[in-house]
Amino acid sequence: MDLQPHAATPDIPETSDELASQAGLERMFSPQSIAVVGASEASLGSVVFQNLHRDFPGRLYPVNQRRAEVHGVAAYPTVDDLPEAVDMAVILTPAATVPDIVERCAARGIGGAVVPSAGFAEAGPEGRAWQQRMTDIALSYAFPIVGPNCNGFYNNQGRVAATFAFPADSDRPKMGPAAVVSQSGGFGSYILLKAIAGGLHVGWYLSTGNEADLNVARGLQYLIEQPEVRVMLTFLEAVRSPEVFLNVAARAAELGKPVVAVKAGYTSEGSRAALSHTASIVGSGDVYDAICRQYGIIQAASVEQMVDFGLALQTGRTMSGRRLGVMTHSGGSGVLIADVAETVGLRVPALPGADQEHLGSLMPSFASPANPVDLTGAFNMDNFGAVFSGLAASDGVDALLPLIFHVGDREAEATKNVYAATEKALAVATTLSAPTLTEVGIPAYSDPARAVRALGAVAEFAESMRRYQRVERPAPFPDRAQKVRALLAREAGQPFVLESVAKQVLAEYGIPVSREAIADSADAAVAAARELGGPVALKALSYGLPHKSDSGALRLGLAGDEAVRRGYEEMLESIRSANPDIKVEGVLVQEMVPASVEISCGLQRDPVFGPVVAVGIGGALIEIVGGAVLLVPPFTHRMAADAVARIAGGRLRTVSRGLTDVQAELIATVMTGLGTLGLEIPEVESVDINPVRVEGSGAKAVDALLMVSA
Amino acid sequence: MDLQPHAATPDIPETSDELASQAGLERMFSPQSIAVVGASEASLGSVVFQNLHRDFPGRLYPVNQRRAEVHGVAAYPTVDDLPEAVDMAVILTPAATVPDIVERCAARGIGGAVVPSAGFAEAGPEGRAWQQRMTDIALSYAFPIVGPNCNGFYNNQGRVAATFAFPADSDRPKMGPAAVVSQSGGFGSYILLKAIAGGLHVGWYLSTGNEADLNVARGLQYLIEQPEVRVMLTFLEAVRSPEVFLNVAARAAELGKPVVAVKAGYTSEGSRAALSHTASIVGSGDVYDAICRQYGIIQAASVEQMVDFGLALQTGRTMSGRRLGVMTHSGGSGVLIADVAETVGLRVPALPGADQEHLGSLMPSFASPANPVDLTGAFNMDNFGAVFSGLAASDGVDALLPLIFHVGDREAEATKNVYAATEKALAVATTLSAPTLTEVGIPAYSDPARAVRALGAVAEFAESMRRYQRVERPAPFPDRAQKVRALLAREAGQPFVLESVAKQVLAEYGIPVSREAIADSADAAVAAARELGGPVALKALSYGLPHKSDSGALRLGLAGDEAVRRGYEEMLESIRSANPDIKVEGVLVQEMVPASVEISCGLQRDPVFGPVVAVGIGGALIEIVGGAVLLVPPFTHRMAADAVARIAGGRLRTVSRGLTDVQAELIATVMTGLGTLGLEIPEVESVDINPVRVEGSGAKAVDALLMVSA
């Protein structure tokens, strides 16, 4: 193995040229002065103005050509009349008027624009043109734009409610560490209201709408750097800047800030719906899943679950293991909680003996102090706090889940005390709600299963962070790239690269391949077979035969000169008799490689996220077994070995005749080689190695199909 | 194939001897007169009495030795002093006093007892003895008892609140078709309150507690027959009367009444917690899952989901297909709904062209009438009802899911109109709640994903009912049973049955097996091989060698006299040299059976539910592939073929070289044979056929391990 050490940064373009700078966004998102163009006393122009007017501590100017004042504040006819170049303008005028106003803002040195107005790309060709003009202005002036067709943003700390996501007279979200980001304004508002109702403390809300300039990924990239943001919730549709998204994911992992994402379009039904909705590519759900796992992005299955997870994660508490301490008033509910725990990889282990003894002394003799701690209905509630504290203090658990049917004053008091005394993650399950707990930031859920899954997300995130490694892009290796390109140049214009050449390419990336030679006559084949020793396989190399075994272009296990000679002649004869026009470039004489297990390993390119390496069961079984695992390069050897351990739901590593540790390492080497190849030679469109034959301490690629993009 | 037609009823004992009769339960559960023993003005004795006193239209008698009246009602010192033998007595006195009171009630001809008091089997040996006495009384007097250690029952129609599941001053659940049954009283009460809050209209609530007499299965059996009950929700712990449970499942399917169940202890974590909680066997989760699928029991993953499903099912509406009509104000949420739909097997297909045209005429040009119908934020809400009605009327959808962020008067009005005009299932998703809808029985959910999954449950139930066949137990076939028992008698006392005998048994049940003969010499083996024709396998038969291939007791593909003779001698020699004491009973000379696919098929006995037939991928792969499918006999050939279609997540039937229709039918024949064997010969403990070799239009069991219980 002579793979180069990973040394440089990932292949993600610097974004400063394309996207507004962080400082530029800072000015727009935390402004000292704001103009509201189209401020009025009716409809959205009124809601947004009033929302800002109510809380914003800076200078606020309504802009309205037809009114001297708006809601009692002196108005200016145009942005040019404003007494200063404000830090941010909200533009609420009809779509046709917006591009000119945006340009005037940009020209005047205003800091950026938020455009809630609709009627742009979503409404037809005319609107599309207006939106394109906004994009052009954003680029040429480096002028950041949020929207159009969004519902703005809310900066809770800065008291900037540049939004109609909530009405002017509504309670403001409680300030806190959560940031909510959604492309869709309508659904974003829905998510925000659910988040607030669920008990999330929201510091930031942002909807990006049609994304003429700022998109969700860029919004996340800005917010992840804000010190007060400690958890991000996002509803993703199309990922418009995949490279920025990957940057955000890496940055979130480095900062240890969880990102909880609901992605739309992850199934074929969803993709179809998405196509008719945005006409943009959604990307493969499997690749997106692989990225989430690599970077520790937490996937939620619904908005409700996103809020549930956010509630547990906004506490900043983590879990050093997967052991749950459960306390209930009913044995059956404890069993159910243990069931759900297992489905998300948590355990509910019996407590250490001393802890059981201590808890037992506080409970009726027939109650169970084991875990789930079952207080039973006959429990003396005077001891509730003591048992709860005892459970929290046990070294046998990493997180706490009490099911408290009714959170009265006594239960709330005890819970707050326990929460203050421990650093462990804690989630309360209760019947309907427990506002006394959620308002002080203690997560509470109206269903035990939801509480369990939220703690499961905390454990998963903690584990992701322990596993996470900053992965650098492999150093460029110009000699290798040049050599490989020279090999591939000979195959230019062909539908695929001959197997013999594909294997030379793979060998350059440290991938072990079968020993073999090319023969152009029966004599040469016999000589090559002697040189290789042992029985051999013969494979006819032809651009007309991509799948050799289906077309008689393959002979296996030929031992001895005579068998090789006869095999060579028969094979060519049978190919020619089936198709006289076929051109055979040569015959590959290949050693027979023994195998106890066959693995397939491939490189593909996702239209959104680029190169992807897949590993799975090899041979003909792959269709039946399924369970391939994906990694997006760059990745480390350890990440590859971890991927191998997850093939077929982990069974390939655990069954009696499955892969050994050494074999898994060999497969990881094949994967890292493919990953490096995928990054280094972008014109390699795909590689399919099936199978890699594995036996003892050896593994070799015995067949490979490599395609180059036209 | 000569399997007998299925003709008799399932092997489920008649329960009238063991359990209270339906009429006996009727008297207790719908009483005209009630005594409350231990009625008081404090604690539970007060809550239960007041709950009854408030609503019960019949005659209510407090029984209290120390008070002349309770809450203003004249009290009686003992049950013997009551003016009549009441239909039901609630007993709330200390545990030690309960058995005597129960016996006096039974002796006096009272109709039954509900015993909320705790301190019985859950509290130690003394309590266990008291509870046993209650069980004895129940049996000898045919006197039904609910409890002890329960929180009673609620019959909403009869206005019998014999429970402390809710306080006396609380609103009563709205009368309706749902019955809620839970073993645990505490958790039962939790479930009931969640159900009411979620919008379920609850006609019955029952908690069975320690189940001295009436258990959950028997409670369900009673309630399923009540005409006003149209959906049952149950939280199951240990299934104490599996045969009654199976009867209920079958009866529910016959009546078309959905049963939604949450089962505790379905994972290994849950089982461990359950063992420490109830010390009773939970049964294999996989077998329970198979039963649910066979009978159409709907499994919910949490209490919340159980209530969600109940809400959609209590409408009585069904779905004739799996096509969802979705309407939203935001494209992204529509995509998300389509995603979740796919995960539960629903589709969101584009509407027929004419319907799209009609809806399109009511919407902005840039809105999407395709499905998901995206009204967009700019939609004119005056058309809301018209679009909604148009979608409901489309022949292209089987159910409706509008996401309505805020259900105001206009939206509620439109929804009620649409609901009245269609018979399709409908679930509204909204931000927080929509009481105006739920109170009239229209299901509403605070998360779109939950609404989708609820409709998924409706579709699944509808499909179960279409698929459901009443399955009769195969007719007894005494000649066959006698013949098989004679074969097995020869193997008595051995650790397993010799392969040759096992195959004779299988052949009796119509299972195709390899042609073969037993040889006791090399000459005999050669003769047998000639008789069979073609290459043969040799297998040494010995009770010391259950696994032949691991112990050198197997030779494959021997062709020609010489090869057979040499194989025979070498095999016996190698067995003897490895273990001189081993006794070889004979050598099986077996035809080589070709295979394109190998299947494994087995019979096991579950400690709770009895015989189970499993089918999966055969050979060494089974561990890696997983995905075996279970059926609990009796089952039909069609059900078996359906099980084959689900092996390995369905992939074995759909991949290019997978099973053909004909082959799947053959495997189904093997399964029905094993099912009949399992029912007919209970002493057959297990059968493992691995593999059944399948090629072309043939399938044969080539290896079989059969165990008989000691």
PDB file of N, CA and C in Angstrom, chain A residues 122 190 194 235 237 264-270 272 277 302 304 331-332 335 339 342 347-348 366 371 405 430-431 446-448 450 623-625 651 656, chain B residues 122 190 194 235 237 264-270 272 277 302 304 331-332 335 339 342 347-348 366 371 430-431 446-448 450 623-625 651 656:
ATOM      1  N   GLU A 122     -41.314  31.423  -9.375  1.00  0.00           N
ATOM      2  CA  GLU A 122     -42.405  30.466  -9.161  1.00  0.00           C
ATOM      3  C   GLU A 122     -43.634  30.812  -9.999  1.00  0.00           C
ATOM      4  N   TYR A 190     -44.628  27.328   9.719  1.00  0.00           N
ATOM      5  CA  TYR A 190     -45.231  26.170  10.379  1.00  0.00           C
ATOM      6  C   TYR A 190     -44.225  25.524  11.333  1.00  0.00           C
ATOM      7  N   LYS A 194     -44.348  25.306  15.454  1.00  0.00           N
ATOM      8  CA  LYS A 194     -44.251  24.006  16.131  1.00  0.00           C
ATOM      9  C   LYS A 194     -43.066  23.991  17.097  1.00  0.00           C
ATOM     10  N   PHE A 235     -35.139  22.413   7.317  1.00  0.00           N
ATOM     11  CA  PHE A 235     -35.935  21.642   6.372  1.00  0.00           C
ATOM     12  C   PHE A 235     -35.315  21.865   5.002  1.00  0.00           C
ATOM     13  N   GLU A 237     -34.951  21.106   0.925  1.00  0.00           N
ATOM     14  CA  GLU A 237     -35.521  20.546  -0.293  1.00  0.00           C
ATOM     15  C   GLU A 237     -34.324  20.232  -1.199  1.00  0.00           C
ATOM     16  N   ALA A 264     -36.689  16.695   2.287  1.00  0.00           N
ATOM     17  CA  ALA A 264     -37.810  16.294   1.439  1.00  0.00           C
ATOM     18  C   ALA A 264     -37.260  15.687   0.160  1.00  0.00           C
ATOM     19  N   GLY A 265     -37.992  14.730  -0.388  1.00  0.00           N
ATOM     20  CA  GLY A 265     -37.580  14.145  -1.650  1.00  0.00           C
ATOM     21  C   GLY A 265     -36.624  12.989  -1.483  1.00  0.00           C
ATOM     22  N   TYR A 266     -36.642  12.320  -0.326  1.00  0.00           N
ATOM     23  CA  TYR A 266     -35.678  11.237  -0.110  1.00  0.00           C
ATOM     24  C   TYR A 266     -36.186   9.893  -0.609  1.00  0.00           C
ATOM     25  N   THR A 267     -37.446   9.801  -1.004  1.00  0.00           N
ATOM     26  CA  THR A 267     -37.968   8.557  -1.580  1.00  0.00           C
ATOM     27  C   THR A 267     -38.318   8.818  -3.039  1.00  0.00           C
ATOM     28  N   SER A 268     -38.671   7.764  -3.753  1.00  0.00           N
ATOM     29  CA  SER A 268     -39.011   7.985  -5.156  1.00  0.00           C
ATOM     30  C   SER A 268     -40.327   8.761  -5.276  1.00  0.00           C
ATOM     31  N   GLU A 269     -41.282   8.469  -4.365  1.00  0.00           N
ATOM     32  CA  GLU A 269     -42.525   9.258  -4.362  1.00  0.00           C
ATOM     33  C   GLU A 269     -42.194  10.730  -4.106  1.00  0.00           C
ATOM     34  N   GLY A 270     -41.350  10.942  -3.117  1.00  0.00           N
ATOM     35  CA  GLY A 270     -40.981  12.311  -2.763  1.00  0.00           C
ATOM     36  C   GLY A 270     -40.224  12.991  -3.895  1.00  0.00           C
ATOM     37  N   ARG A 272     -40.502  12.396  -7.051  1.00  0.00           N
ATOM     38  CA  ARG A 272     -41.421  12.743  -8.126  1.00  0.00           C
ATOM     39  C   ARG A 272     -42.168  14.023  -7.774  1.00  0.00           C
ATOM     40  N   HIS A 277     -42.455  20.050  -8.280  1.00  0.00           N
ATOM     41  CA  HIS A 277     -42.516  21.256  -7.447  1.00  0.00           C
ATOM     42  C   HIS A 277     -41.381  22.217  -7.762  1.00  0.00           C
ATOM     43  N   SER A 302     -39.649  13.663  10.506  1.00  0.00           N
ATOM     44  CA  SER A 302     -40.797  14.571  10.405  1.00  0.00           C
ATOM     45  C   SER A 302     -40.430  15.860  11.116  1.00  0.00           C
ATOM     46  N   GLU A 304     -42.134  17.201  13.473  1.00  0.00           N
ATOM     47  CA  GLU A 304     -42.318  16.971  14.905  1.00  0.00           C
ATOM     48  C   GLU A 304     -41.062  16.345  15.514  1.00  0.00           C
ATOM     49  N   GLY A 331     -44.924  -1.019  35.372  1.00  0.00           N
ATOM     50  CA  GLY A 331     -43.950  -1.920  34.770  1.00  0.00           C
ATOM     51  C   GLY A 331     -44.072  -1.977  33.267  1.00  0.00           C
ATOM     52  N   GLY A 332     -45.310  -2.056  32.783  1.00  0.00           N
ATOM     53  CA  GLY A 332     -45.527  -2.203  31.345  1.00  0.00           C
ATOM     54  C   GLY A 332     -44.962  -1.046  30.548  1.00  0.00           C
ATOM     55  N   VAL A 335     -41.296  -1.443  30.197  1.00  0.00           N
ATOM     56  CA  VAL A 335     -40.947  -2.432  29.176  1.00  0.00           C
ATOM     57  C   VAL A 335     -41.042  -1.799  27.790  1.00  0.00           C
ATOM     58  N   ASP A 339     -38.190  -1.301  24.947  1.00  0.00           N
ATOM     59  CA  ASP A 339     -38.349  -1.730  23.548  1.00  0.00           C
ATOM     60  C   ASP A 339     -37.935  -0.632  22.582  1.00  0.00           C
ATOM     61  N   GLU A 342     -34.249   0.015  22.401  1.00  0.00           N
ATOM     62  CA  GLU A 342     -33.450  -0.889  21.562  1.00  0.00           C
ATOM     63  C   GLU A 342     -33.545  -0.505  20.095  1.00  0.00           C
ATOM     64  N   ARG A 347     -29.670   1.201  25.476  1.00  0.00           N
ATOM     65  CA  ARG A 347     -29.897   0.067  26.356  1.00  0.00           C
ATOM     66  C   ARG A 347     -30.476   0.536  27.689  1.00  0.00           C
ATOM     67  N   VAL A 348     -31.144  -0.373  28.372  1.00  0.00           N
ATOM     68  CA  VAL A 348     -31.716  -0.066  29.693  1.00  0.00           C
ATOM     69  C   VAL A 348     -31.172  -1.130  30.650  1.00  0.00           C
ATOM     70  N   PHE A 366     -42.179  -4.621  46.728  1.00  0.00           N
ATOM     71  CA  PHE A 366     -42.546  -5.247  45.460  1.00  0.00           C
ATOM     72  C   PHE A 366     -42.261  -4.345  44.264  1.00  0.00           C
ATOM     73  N   ASN A 371     -34.058  -1.187  36.949  1.00  0.00           N
ATOM     74  CA  ASN A 371     -33.984  -0.393  35.716  1.00  0.00           C
ATOM     75  C   ASN A 371     -34.559  -1.234  34.588  1.00  0.00           C
ATOM     76  N   PHE A 405     -46.643  10.691  34.866  1.00  0.00           N
ATOM     77  CA  PHE A 405     -47.973  10.862  34.267  1.00  0.00           C
ATOM     78  C   PHE A 405     -48.441  12.310  34.404  1.00  0.00           C
ATOM     79  N   THR A 430     -44.415  12.671  29.663  1.00  0.00           N
ATOM     80  CA  THR A 430     -45.592  12.945  30.478  1.00  0.00           C
ATOM     81  C   THR A 430     -46.845  12.791  29.625  1.00  0.00           C
ATOM     82  N   THR A 431     -48.026  13.022  30.232  1.00  0.00           N
ATOM     83  CA  THR A 431     -49.251  12.703  29.509  1.00  0.00           C
ATOM     84  C   THR A 431     -49.518  13.689  28.373  1.00  0.00           C
ATOM     85  N   SER A 446     -44.761  14.378  25.142  1.00  0.00           N
ATOM     86  CA  SER A 446     -46.074  13.843  25.473  1.00  0.00           C
ATOM     87  C   SER A 446     -46.199  12.371  25.116  1.00  0.00           C
ATOM     88  N   ASP A 447     -45.109  11.741  24.741  1.00  0.00           N
ATOM     89  CA  ASP A 447     -45.138  10.301  24.457  1.00  0.00           C
ATOM     90  C   ASP A 447     -43.784   9.718  24.836  1.00  0.00           C
ATOM     91  N   PRO A 448     -43.772   8.627  25.596  1.00  0.00           N
ATOM     92  CA  PRO A 448     -42.481   8.069  26.016  1.00  0.00           C
ATOM     93  C   PRO A 448     -41.594   7.708  24.831  1.00  0.00           C
ATOM     94  N   ARG A 450     -41.322   9.154  22.002  1.00  0.00           N
ATOM     95  CA  ARG A 450     -40.655  10.347  21.464  1.00  0.00           C
ATOM     96  C   ARG A 450     -39.505  10.785  22.363  1.00  0.00           C
ATOM     97  N   GLU A 623     -27.905  -8.385  -5.500  1.00  0.00           N
ATOM     98  CA  GLU A 623     -29.301  -7.960  -5.688  1.00  0.00           C
ATOM     99  C   GLU A 623     -30.205  -8.463  -4.574  1.00  0.00           C
ATOM    100  N   ILE A 624     -29.927  -9.704  -4.143  1.00  0.00           N
ATOM    101  CA  ILE A 624     -30.803 -10.301  -3.136  1.00  0.00           C
ATOM    102  C   ILE A 624     -30.499  -9.755  -1.756  1.00  0.00           C
ATOM    103  N   VAL A 625     -29.217  -9.618  -1.470  1.00  0.00           N
ATOM    104  CA  VAL A 625     -28.827  -9.239  -0.119  1.00  0.00           C
ATOM    105  C   VAL A 625     -29.056  -7.759   0.134  1.00  0.00           C
ATOM    106  N   ARG A 651     -24.135  -7.937   9.209  1.00  0.00           N
ATOM    107  CA  ARG A 651     -24.064  -9.402   9.345  1.00  0.00           C
ATOM    108  C   ARG A 651     -22.823 -10.006   8.695  1.00  0.00           C
ATOM    109  N   SER A 656     -20.601 -16.544  11.172  1.00  0.00           N
ATOM    110  CA  SER A 656     -19.472 -17.430  11.449  1.00  0.00           C
ATOM    111  C   SER A 656     -18.437 -17.439  10.320  1.00  0.00           C
TER     112      SER A 656
ATOM    113  N   GLU B 122     -48.409  -8.982  43.075  1.00  0.00           N
ATOM    114  CA  GLU B 122     -47.302  -8.053  42.839  1.00  0.00           C
ATOM    115  C   GLU B 122     -46.550  -7.725  44.130  1.00  0.00           C
ATOM    116  N   TYR B 190     -53.196   6.432  31.638  1.00  0.00           N
ATOM    117  CA  TYR B 190     -52.389   7.314  30.785  1.00  0.00           C
ATOM    118  C   TYR B 190     -52.862   7.223  29.331  1.00  0.00           C
ATOM    119  N   LYS B 194     -54.666  10.121  27.031  1.00  0.00           N
ATOM    120  CA  LYS B 194     -54.088  10.507  25.738  1.00  0.00           C
ATOM    121  C   LYS B 194     -55.117  10.314  24.610  1.00  0.00           C
ATOM    122  N   PHE B 235     -52.955  -2.193  24.897  1.00  0.00           N
ATOM    123  CA  PHE B 235     -51.555  -2.277  25.273  1.00  0.00           C
ATOM    124  C   PHE B 235     -51.342  -3.664  25.854  1.00  0.00           C
ATOM    125  N   GLU B 237     -48.982  -6.743  27.358  1.00  0.00           N
ATOM    126  CA  GLU B 237     -47.687  -7.155  27.924  1.00  0.00           C
ATOM    127  C   GLU B 237     -47.570  -8.645  27.598  1.00  0.00           C
ATOM    128  N   ALA B 264     -45.563  -4.613  24.496  1.00  0.00           N
ATOM    129  CA  ALA B 264     -44.316  -4.374  25.218  1.00  0.00           C
ATOM    130  C   ALA B 264     -43.506  -5.653  25.213  1.00  0.00           C
ATOM    131  N   GLY B 265     -42.203  -5.518  25.232  1.00  0.00           N
ATOM    132  CA  GLY B 265     -41.328  -6.691  25.308  1.00  0.00           C
ATOM    133  C   GLY B 265     -41.028  -7.285  23.955  1.00  0.00           C
ATOM    134  N   TYR B 266     -41.100  -6.504  22.885  1.00  0.00           N
ATOM    135  CA  TYR B 266     -40.878  -7.074  21.553  1.00  0.00           C
ATOM    136  C   TYR B 266     -39.418  -7.074  21.152  1.00  0.00           C
ATOM    137  N   THR B 267     -38.557  -6.416  21.915  1.00  0.00           N
ATOM    138  CA  THR B 267     -37.123  -6.460  21.621  1.00  0.00           C
ATOM    139  C   THR B 267     -36.420  -7.191  22.761  1.00  0.00           C
ATOM    140  N   SER B 268     -35.128  -7.445  22.592  1.00  0.00           N
ATOM    141  CA  SER B 268     -34.434  -8.144  23.667  1.00  0.00           C
ATOM    142  C   SER B 268     -34.313  -7.249  24.898  1.00  0.00           C
ATOM    143  N   GLU B 269     -34.109  -5.942  24.683  1.00  0.00           N
ATOM    144  CA  GLU B 269     -34.092  -5.026  25.831  1.00  0.00           C
ATOM    145  C   GLU B 269     -35.438  -5.057  26.542  1.00  0.00           C
ATOM    146  N   GLY B 270     -36.491  -5.004  25.743  1.00  0.00           N
ATOM    147  CA  GLY B 270     -37.830  -5.016  26.311  1.00  0.00           C
ATOM    148  C   GLY B 270     -38.126  -6.322  27.014  1.00  0.00           C
ATOM    149  N   ARG B 272     -36.036  -8.310  28.468  1.00  0.00           N
ATOM    150  CA  ARG B 272     -35.320  -8.357  29.738  1.00  0.00           C
ATOM    151  C   ARG B 272     -36.068  -7.534  30.784  1.00  0.00           C
ATOM    152  N   HIS B 277     -40.079  -7.600  35.299  1.00  0.00           N
ATOM    153  CA  HIS B 277     -41.338  -6.956  35.693  1.00  0.00           C
ATOM    154  C   HIS B 277     -42.440  -7.985  35.954  1.00  0.00           C
ATOM    155  N   SER B 302     -45.985   3.114  19.404  1.00  0.00           N
ATOM    156  CA  SER B 302     -46.045   3.892  20.646  1.00  0.00           C
ATOM    157  C   SER B 302     -47.509   4.138  20.965  1.00  0.00           C
ATOM    158  N   GLU B 304     -48.829   7.022  21.448  1.00  0.00           N
ATOM    159  CA  GLU B 304     -49.278   8.128  20.609  1.00  0.00           C
ATOM    160  C   GLU B 304     -49.711   7.627  19.237  1.00  0.00           C
ATOM    161  N   GLY B 331     -44.979  23.757  -1.461  1.00  0.00           N
ATOM    162  CA  GLY B 331     -44.493  22.609  -2.220  1.00  0.00           C
ATOM    163  C   GLY B 331     -43.653  21.663  -1.387  1.00  0.00           C
ATOM    164  N   GLY B 332     -42.779  22.239  -0.562  1.00  0.00           N
ATOM    165  CA  GLY B 332     -41.861  21.415   0.213  1.00  0.00           C
ATOM    166  C   GLY B 332     -42.580  20.474   1.155  1.00  0.00           C
ATOM    167  N   VAL B 335     -43.854  17.541  -0.728  1.00  0.00           N
ATOM    168  CA  VAL B 335     -42.791  16.576  -1.026  1.00  0.00           C
ATOM    169  C   VAL B 335     -42.533  15.710   0.208  1.00  0.00           C
ATOM    170  N   ASP B 339     -42.850  11.693   0.690  1.00  0.00           N
ATOM    171  CA  ASP B 339     -41.773  10.850   1.217  1.00  0.00           C
ATOM    172  C   ASP B 339     -42.300   9.900   2.287  1.00  0.00           C
ATOM    173  N   GLU B 342     -44.438   7.083   1.017  1.00  0.00           N
ATOM    174  CA  GLU B 342     -43.747   5.917   0.463  1.00  0.00           C
ATOM    175  C   GLU B 342     -43.254   4.989   1.564  1.00  0.00           C
ATOM    176  N   ARG B 347     -49.006   5.866  -2.083  1.00  0.00           N
ATOM    177  CA  ARG B 347     -48.508   6.612  -3.229  1.00  0.00           C
ATOM    178  C   ARG B 347     -49.214   7.953  -3.332  1.00  0.00           C
ATOM    179  N   VAL B 348     -48.571   8.889  -3.983  1.00  0.00           N
ATOM    180  CA  VAL B 348     -49.162  10.208  -4.217  1.00  0.00           C
ATOM    181  C   VAL B 348     -49.107  10.442  -5.726  1.00  0.00           C
ATOM    182  N   PHE B 366     -49.240  29.450 -11.402  1.00  0.00           N
ATOM    183  CA  PHE B 366     -47.980  28.846 -10.969  1.00  0.00           C
ATOM    184  C   PHE B 366     -48.182  27.836  -9.849  1.00  0.00           C
ATOM    185  N   ASN B 371     -50.829  16.859  -7.767  1.00  0.00           N
ATOM    186  CA  ASN B 371     -50.818  15.988  -6.583  1.00  0.00           C
ATOM    187  C   ASN B 371     -49.383  15.632  -6.279  1.00  0.00           C
ATOM    188  N   THR B 430     -52.391  19.674  10.737  1.00  0.00           N
ATOM    189  CA  THR B 430     -52.436  21.087  11.049  1.00  0.00           C
ATOM    190  C   THR B 430     -51.301  21.427  12.010  1.00  0.00           C
ATOM    191  N   THR B 431     -51.220  22.706  12.426  1.00  0.00           N
ATOM    192  CA  THR B 431     -50.039  23.103  13.209  1.00  0.00           C
ATOM    193  C   THR B 431     -50.077  22.545  14.619  1.00  0.00           C
ATOM    194  N   SER B 446     -51.264  16.871  14.520  1.00  0.00           N
ATOM    195  CA  SER B 446     -50.409  18.055  14.619  1.00  0.00           C
ATOM    196  C   SER B 446     -49.101  17.878  13.858  1.00  0.00           C
ATOM    197  N   ASP B 447     -48.969  16.820  13.106  1.00  0.00           N
ATOM    198  CA  ASP B 447     -47.767  16.630  12.297  1.00  0.00           C
ATOM    199  C   ASP B 447     -48.176  15.890  11.026  1.00  0.00           C
ATOM    200  N   PRO B 448     -47.761  16.385   9.856  1.00  0.00           N
ATOM    201  CA  PRO B 448     -48.175  15.711   8.611  1.00  0.00           C
ATOM    202  C   PRO B 448     -47.756  14.246   8.572  1.00  0.00           C
ATOM    203  N   ARG B 450     -47.561  12.139  10.950  1.00  0.00           N
ATOM    204  CA  ARG B 450     -48.480  11.307  11.740  1.00  0.00           C
ATOM    205  C   ARG B 450     -49.781  11.086  10.980  1.00  0.00           C
ATOM    206  N   GLU B 623     -27.605 -16.748   7.252  1.00  0.00           N
ATOM    207  CA  GLU B 623     -27.163 -15.856   8.324  1.00  0.00           C
ATOM    208  C   GLU B 623     -26.907 -14.446   7.810  1.00  0.00           C
ATOM    209  N   ILE B 624     -26.348 -14.377   6.601  1.00  0.00           N
ATOM    210  CA  ILE B 624     -25.980 -13.061   6.076  1.00  0.00           C
ATOM    211  C   ILE B 624     -27.205 -12.321   5.545  1.00  0.00           C
ATOM    212  N   VAL B 625     -28.057 -13.061   4.875  1.00  0.00           N
ATOM    213  CA  VAL B 625     -29.179 -12.417   4.200  1.00  0.00           C
ATOM    214  C   VAL B 625     -30.285 -12.052   5.178  1.00  0.00           C
ATOM    215  N   ARG B 651     -36.946  -9.395  -2.250  1.00  0.00           N
ATOM    216  CA  ARG B 651     -35.996  -9.364  -3.359  1.00  0.00           C
ATOM    217  C   ARG B 651     -35.823 -10.723  -4.037  1.00  0.00           C
ATOM    218  N   SER B 656     -33.278 -10.753 -10.905  1.00  0.00           N
ATOM    219  CA  SER B 656     -33.303 -11.395 -12.227  1.00  0.00           C
ATOM    220  C   SER B 656     -33.228 -12.917 -12.139  1.00  0.00           C
TER     221      SER B 656
END
